[in-house]
PDB file of C-alpha atoms in Angstrom:
ATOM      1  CA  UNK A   1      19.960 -48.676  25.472  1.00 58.00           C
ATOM      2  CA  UNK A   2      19.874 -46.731  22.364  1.00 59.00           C
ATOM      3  CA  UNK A   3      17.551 -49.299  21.202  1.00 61.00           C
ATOM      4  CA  UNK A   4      15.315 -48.612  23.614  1.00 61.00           C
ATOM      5  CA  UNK A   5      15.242 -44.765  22.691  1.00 58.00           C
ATOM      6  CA  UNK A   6      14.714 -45.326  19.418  1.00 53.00           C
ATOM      7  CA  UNK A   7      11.579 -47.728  20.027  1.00 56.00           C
ATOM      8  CA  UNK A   8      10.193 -45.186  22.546  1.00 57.00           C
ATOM      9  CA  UNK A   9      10.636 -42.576  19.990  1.00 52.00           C
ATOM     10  CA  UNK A  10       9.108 -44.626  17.435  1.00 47.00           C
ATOM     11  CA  UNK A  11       6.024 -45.310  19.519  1.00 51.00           C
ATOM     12  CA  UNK A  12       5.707 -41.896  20.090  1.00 55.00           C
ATOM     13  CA  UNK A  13       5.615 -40.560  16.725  1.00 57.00           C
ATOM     14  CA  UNK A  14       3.209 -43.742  16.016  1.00 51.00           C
ATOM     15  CA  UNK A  15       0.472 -42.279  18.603  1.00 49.00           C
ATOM     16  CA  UNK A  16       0.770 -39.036  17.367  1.00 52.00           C
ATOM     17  CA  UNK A  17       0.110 -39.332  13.953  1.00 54.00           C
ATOM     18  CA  UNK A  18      -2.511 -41.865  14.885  1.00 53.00           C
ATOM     19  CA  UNK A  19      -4.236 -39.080  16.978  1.00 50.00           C
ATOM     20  CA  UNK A  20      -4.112 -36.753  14.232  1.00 57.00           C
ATOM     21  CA  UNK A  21      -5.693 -39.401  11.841  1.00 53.00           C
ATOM     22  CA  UNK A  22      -8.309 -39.155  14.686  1.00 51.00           C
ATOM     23  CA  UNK A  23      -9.104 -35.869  14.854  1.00 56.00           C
ATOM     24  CA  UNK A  24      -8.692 -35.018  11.120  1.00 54.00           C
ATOM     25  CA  UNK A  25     -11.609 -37.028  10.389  1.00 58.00           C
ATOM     26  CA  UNK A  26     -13.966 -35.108  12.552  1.00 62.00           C
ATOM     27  CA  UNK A  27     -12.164 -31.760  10.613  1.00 71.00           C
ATOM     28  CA  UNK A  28     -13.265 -30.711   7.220  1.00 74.00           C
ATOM     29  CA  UNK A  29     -10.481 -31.188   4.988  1.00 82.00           C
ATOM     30  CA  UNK A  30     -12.256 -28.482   2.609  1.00 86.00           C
ATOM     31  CA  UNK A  31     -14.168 -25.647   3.020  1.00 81.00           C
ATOM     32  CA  UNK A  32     -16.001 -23.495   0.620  1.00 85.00           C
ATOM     33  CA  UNK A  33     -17.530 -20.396   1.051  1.00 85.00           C
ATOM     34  CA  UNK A  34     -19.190 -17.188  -0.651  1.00 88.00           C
ATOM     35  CA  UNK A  35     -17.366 -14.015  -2.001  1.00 87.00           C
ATOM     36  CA  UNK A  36     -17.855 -10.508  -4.340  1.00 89.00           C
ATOM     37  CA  UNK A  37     -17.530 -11.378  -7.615  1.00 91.00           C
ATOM     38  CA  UNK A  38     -15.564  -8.739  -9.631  1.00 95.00           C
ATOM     39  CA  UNK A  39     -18.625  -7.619 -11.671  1.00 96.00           C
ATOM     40  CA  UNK A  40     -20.394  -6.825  -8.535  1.00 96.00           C
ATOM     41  CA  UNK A  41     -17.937  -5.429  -7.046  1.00 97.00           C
ATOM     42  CA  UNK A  42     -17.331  -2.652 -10.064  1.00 98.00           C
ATOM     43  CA  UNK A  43     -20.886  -2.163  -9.994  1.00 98.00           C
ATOM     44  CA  UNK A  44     -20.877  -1.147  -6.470  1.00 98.00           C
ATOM     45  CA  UNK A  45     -18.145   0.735  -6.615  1.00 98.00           C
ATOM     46  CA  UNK A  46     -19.205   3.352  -9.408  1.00 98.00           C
ATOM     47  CA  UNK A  47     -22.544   4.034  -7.679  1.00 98.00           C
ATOM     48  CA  UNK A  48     -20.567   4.585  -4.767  1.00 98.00           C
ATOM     49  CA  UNK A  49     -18.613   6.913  -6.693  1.00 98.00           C
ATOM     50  CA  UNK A  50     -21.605   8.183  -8.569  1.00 98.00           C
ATOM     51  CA  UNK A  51     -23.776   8.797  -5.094  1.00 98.00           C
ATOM     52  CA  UNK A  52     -20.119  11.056  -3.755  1.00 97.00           C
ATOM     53  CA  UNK A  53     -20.214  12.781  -7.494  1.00 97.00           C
ATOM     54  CA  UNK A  54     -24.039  13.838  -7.183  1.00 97.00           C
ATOM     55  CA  UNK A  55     -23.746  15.452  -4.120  1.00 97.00           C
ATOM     56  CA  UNK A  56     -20.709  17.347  -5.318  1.00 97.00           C
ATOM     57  CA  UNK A  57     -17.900  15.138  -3.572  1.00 97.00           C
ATOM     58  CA  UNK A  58     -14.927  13.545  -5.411  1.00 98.00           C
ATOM     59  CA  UNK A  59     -13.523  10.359  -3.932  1.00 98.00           C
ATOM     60  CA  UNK A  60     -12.083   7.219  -3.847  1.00 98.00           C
ATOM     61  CA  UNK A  61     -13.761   4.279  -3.897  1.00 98.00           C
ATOM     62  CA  UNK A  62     -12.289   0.439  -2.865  1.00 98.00           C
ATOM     63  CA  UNK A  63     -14.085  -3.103  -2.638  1.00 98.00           C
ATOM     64  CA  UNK A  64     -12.475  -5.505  -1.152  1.00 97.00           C
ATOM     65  CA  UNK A  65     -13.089  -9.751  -1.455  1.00 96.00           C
ATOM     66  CA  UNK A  66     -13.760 -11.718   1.438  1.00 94.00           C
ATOM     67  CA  UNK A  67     -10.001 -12.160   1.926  1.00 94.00           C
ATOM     68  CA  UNK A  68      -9.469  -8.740   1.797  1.00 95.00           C
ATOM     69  CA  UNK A  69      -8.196  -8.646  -1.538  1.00 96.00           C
ATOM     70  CA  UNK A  70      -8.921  -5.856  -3.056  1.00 97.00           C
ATOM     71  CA  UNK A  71     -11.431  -6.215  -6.050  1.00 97.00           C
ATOM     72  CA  UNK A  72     -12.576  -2.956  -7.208  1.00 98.00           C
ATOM     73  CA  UNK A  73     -11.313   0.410  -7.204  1.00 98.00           C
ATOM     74  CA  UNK A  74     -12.268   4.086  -8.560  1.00 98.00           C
ATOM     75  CA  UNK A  75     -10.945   7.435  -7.956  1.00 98.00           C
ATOM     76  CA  UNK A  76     -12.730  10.253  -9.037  1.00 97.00           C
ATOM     77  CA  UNK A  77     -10.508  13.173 -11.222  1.00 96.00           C
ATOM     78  CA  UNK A  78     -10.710  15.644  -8.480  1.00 96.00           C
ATOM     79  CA  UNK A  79     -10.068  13.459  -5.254  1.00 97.00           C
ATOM     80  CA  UNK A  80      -6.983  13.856  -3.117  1.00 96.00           C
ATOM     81  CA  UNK A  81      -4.297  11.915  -3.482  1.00 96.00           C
ATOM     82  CA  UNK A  82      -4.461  10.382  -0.332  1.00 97.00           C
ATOM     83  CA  UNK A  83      -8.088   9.077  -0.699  1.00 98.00           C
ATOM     84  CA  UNK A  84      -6.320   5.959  -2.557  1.00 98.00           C
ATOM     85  CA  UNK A  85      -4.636   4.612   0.046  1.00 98.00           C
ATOM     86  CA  UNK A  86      -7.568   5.775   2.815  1.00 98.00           C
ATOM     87  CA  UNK A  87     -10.345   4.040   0.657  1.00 98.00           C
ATOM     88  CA  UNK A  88      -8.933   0.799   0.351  1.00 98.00           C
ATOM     89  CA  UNK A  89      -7.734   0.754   3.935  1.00 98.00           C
ATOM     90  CA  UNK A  90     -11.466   1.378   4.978  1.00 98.00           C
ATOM     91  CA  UNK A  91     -12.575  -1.252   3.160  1.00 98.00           C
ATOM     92  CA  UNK A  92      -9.586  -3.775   4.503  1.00 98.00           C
ATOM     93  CA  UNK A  93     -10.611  -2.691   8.344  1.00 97.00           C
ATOM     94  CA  UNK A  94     -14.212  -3.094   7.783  1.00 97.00           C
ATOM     95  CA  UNK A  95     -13.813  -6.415   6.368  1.00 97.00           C
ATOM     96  CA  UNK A  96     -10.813  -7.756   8.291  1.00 96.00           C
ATOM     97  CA  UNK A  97     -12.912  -6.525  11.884  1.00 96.00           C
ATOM     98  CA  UNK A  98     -16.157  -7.578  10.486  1.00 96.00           C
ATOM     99  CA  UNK A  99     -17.646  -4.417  11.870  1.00 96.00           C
ATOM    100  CA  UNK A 100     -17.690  -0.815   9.919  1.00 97.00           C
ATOM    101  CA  UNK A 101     -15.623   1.559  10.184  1.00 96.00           C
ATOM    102  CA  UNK A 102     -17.256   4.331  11.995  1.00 95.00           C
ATOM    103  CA  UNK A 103     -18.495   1.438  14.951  1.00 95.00           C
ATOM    104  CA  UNK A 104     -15.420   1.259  15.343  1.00 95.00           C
ATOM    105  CA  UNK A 105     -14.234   4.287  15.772  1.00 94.00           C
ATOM    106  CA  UNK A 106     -16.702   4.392  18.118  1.00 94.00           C
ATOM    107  CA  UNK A 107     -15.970   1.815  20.221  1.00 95.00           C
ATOM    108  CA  UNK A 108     -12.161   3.049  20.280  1.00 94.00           C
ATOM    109  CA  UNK A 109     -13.459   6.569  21.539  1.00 92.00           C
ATOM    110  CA  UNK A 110     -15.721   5.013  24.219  1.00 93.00           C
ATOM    111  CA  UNK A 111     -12.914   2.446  25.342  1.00 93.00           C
ATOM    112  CA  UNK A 112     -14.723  -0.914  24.015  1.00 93.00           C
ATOM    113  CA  UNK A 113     -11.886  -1.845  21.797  1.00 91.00           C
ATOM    114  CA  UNK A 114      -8.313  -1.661  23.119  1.00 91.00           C
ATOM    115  CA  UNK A 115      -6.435   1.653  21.861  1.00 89.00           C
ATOM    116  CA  UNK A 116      -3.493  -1.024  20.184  1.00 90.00           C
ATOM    117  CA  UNK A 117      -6.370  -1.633  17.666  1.00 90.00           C
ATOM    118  CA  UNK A 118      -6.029   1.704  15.886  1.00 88.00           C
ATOM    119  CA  UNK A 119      -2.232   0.837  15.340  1.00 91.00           C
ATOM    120  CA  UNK A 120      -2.974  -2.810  13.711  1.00 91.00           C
ATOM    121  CA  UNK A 121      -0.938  -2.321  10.026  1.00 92.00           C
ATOM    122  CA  UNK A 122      -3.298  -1.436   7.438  1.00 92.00           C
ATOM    123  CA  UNK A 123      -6.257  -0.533  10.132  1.00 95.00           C
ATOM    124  CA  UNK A 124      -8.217   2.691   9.619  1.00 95.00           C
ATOM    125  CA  UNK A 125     -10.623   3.498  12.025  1.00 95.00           C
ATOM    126  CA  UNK A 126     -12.808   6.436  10.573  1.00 94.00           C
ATOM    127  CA  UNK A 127     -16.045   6.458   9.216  1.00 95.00           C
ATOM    128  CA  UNK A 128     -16.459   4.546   5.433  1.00 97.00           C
ATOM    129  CA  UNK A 129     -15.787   1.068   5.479  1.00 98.00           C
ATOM    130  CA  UNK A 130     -18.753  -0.989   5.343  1.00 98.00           C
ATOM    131  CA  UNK A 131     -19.540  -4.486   4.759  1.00 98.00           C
ATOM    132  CA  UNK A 132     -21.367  -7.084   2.446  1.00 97.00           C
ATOM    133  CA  UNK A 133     -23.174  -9.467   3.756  1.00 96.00           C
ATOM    134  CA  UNK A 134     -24.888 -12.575   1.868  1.00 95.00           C
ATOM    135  CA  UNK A 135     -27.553 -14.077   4.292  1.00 93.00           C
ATOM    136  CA  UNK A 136     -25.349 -12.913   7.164  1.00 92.00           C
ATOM    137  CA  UNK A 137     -21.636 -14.009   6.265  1.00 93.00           C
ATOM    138  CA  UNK A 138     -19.316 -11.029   5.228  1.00 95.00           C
ATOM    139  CA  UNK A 139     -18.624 -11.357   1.119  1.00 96.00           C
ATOM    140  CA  UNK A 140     -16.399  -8.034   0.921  1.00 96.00           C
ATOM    141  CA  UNK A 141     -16.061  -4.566   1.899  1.00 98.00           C
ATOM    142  CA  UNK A 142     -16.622  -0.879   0.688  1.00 98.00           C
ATOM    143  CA  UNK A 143     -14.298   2.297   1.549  1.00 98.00           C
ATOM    144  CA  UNK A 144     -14.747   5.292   0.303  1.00 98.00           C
ATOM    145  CA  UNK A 145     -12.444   8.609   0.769  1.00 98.00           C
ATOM    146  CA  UNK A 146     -12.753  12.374  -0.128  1.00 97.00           C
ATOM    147  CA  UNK A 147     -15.850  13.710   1.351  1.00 96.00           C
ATOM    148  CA  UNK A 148     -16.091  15.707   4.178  1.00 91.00           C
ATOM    149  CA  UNK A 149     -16.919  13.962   7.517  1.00 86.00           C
ATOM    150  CA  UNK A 150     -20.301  14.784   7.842  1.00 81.00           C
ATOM    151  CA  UNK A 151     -21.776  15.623  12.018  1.00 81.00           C
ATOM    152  CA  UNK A 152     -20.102  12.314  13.051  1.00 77.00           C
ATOM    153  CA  UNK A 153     -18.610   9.081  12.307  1.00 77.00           C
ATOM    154  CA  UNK A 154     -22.143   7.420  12.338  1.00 80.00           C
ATOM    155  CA  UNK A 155     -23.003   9.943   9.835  1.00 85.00           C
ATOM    156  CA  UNK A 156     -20.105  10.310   7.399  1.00 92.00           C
ATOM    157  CA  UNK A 157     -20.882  10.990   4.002  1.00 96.00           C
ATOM    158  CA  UNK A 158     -17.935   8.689   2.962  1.00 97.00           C
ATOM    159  CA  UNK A 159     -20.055   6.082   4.811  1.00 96.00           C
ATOM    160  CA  UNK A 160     -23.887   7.211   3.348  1.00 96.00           C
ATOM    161  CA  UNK A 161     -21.543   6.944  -0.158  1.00 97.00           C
ATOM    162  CA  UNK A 162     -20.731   3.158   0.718  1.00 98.00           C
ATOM    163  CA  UNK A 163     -23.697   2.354   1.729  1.00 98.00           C
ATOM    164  CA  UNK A 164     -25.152   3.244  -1.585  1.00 98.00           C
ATOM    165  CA  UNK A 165     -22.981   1.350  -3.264  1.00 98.00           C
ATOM    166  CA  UNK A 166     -24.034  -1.937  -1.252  1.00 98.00           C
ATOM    167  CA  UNK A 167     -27.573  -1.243  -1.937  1.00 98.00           C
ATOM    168  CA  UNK A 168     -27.022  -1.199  -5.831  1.00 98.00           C
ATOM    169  CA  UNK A 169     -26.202  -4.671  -5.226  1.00 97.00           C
ATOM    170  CA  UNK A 170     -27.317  -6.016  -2.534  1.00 96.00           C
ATOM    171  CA  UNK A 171     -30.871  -7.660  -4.275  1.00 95.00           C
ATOM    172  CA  UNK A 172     -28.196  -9.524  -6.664  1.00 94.00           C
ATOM    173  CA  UNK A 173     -26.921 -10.182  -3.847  1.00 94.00           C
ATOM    174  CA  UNK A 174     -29.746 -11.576  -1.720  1.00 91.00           C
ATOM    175  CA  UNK A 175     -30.664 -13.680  -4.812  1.00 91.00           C
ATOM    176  CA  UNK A 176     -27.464 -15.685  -5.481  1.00 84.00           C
ATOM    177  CA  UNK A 177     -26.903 -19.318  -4.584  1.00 72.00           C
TER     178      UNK A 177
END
């Protein structure tokens, strides 16, 4: 009897790793894919910074990898101290949501994202996080923290700030293998 039990057992384990055998050949066993490098990602973060200090704003300013890791990071002598945490955070959400931050926020106002969203650990759902994109796959994210909000969300000057700092890179971008 315990014979038996042990076969059956045996036979079991025997079809399932032959399934998986099965299936992992249709499955990739590696992947690759694009991310910021840290050059680019310092060099978008001080024009970020740059853009905020021209128009009279101190702030933070994070870029994040494609993992979320964060790459970059500035913060201007005058900004608050909170604009650390609220910069990288920005860039985490936009990244980690693939959408920016102040979309959203918006869809959390107007009910198109469930309200639990806005308490995910590490989310921050305010206007500046945006994203980079290389021939449409997210390579990294850009927060930036310290200005004043600006008429809206949309139109944060955190956000105009980040933007900036994408389009001081984005042609090397565009142009990369």
């Amino acid at each position: 009897m315990r014979k038996k039990k042990i076969n059956k057992m045996l036979l079991t384990i025997g079809l399932l790793v032959f399934c998986n055998v099965l299936y992992a050949k249709d499955e990739a066993v590696l992947y690759s894919f694009k991310s910021l490098s840290v050059e680019l990602a310092d060099k978008a973060a001080w024009a970020a910074l740059k853009n905020c200090r021209e128009k009279g704003y101190s702030v933070a300013v994070a870029v994040v990898d494609r993992g979320g890791n964060l790459q970059a990071f500035l913060r201007d002598r005058f900004a608050g101290p909170h604009t650390t945490e609220t910069a990288i955070r920005k860039a985490w959400t936009a990244n980690s949501f693939h959408q920016s931050t102040a979309d959203l926020a918006d869809f959390l106002k107007r009910g198109i994202i469930p309200n639990q969203v806005q308490h995910n650990p590490g989310a921050l759902l305010v206007g500046g996080g945006l994203l980079f994109r290389h021939q449409g796959a997210i390579i990294g994210g850009i927060g930036v923290s310290g200005a004043p909000p600006g008429k809206s969300e949309k139109n944060s000057i955190d956000g105009a700030c980040a933007q900036v700092g994408i389009n001081a890179i984005q042609e090397e971008v565009d142009f990369s293998e």
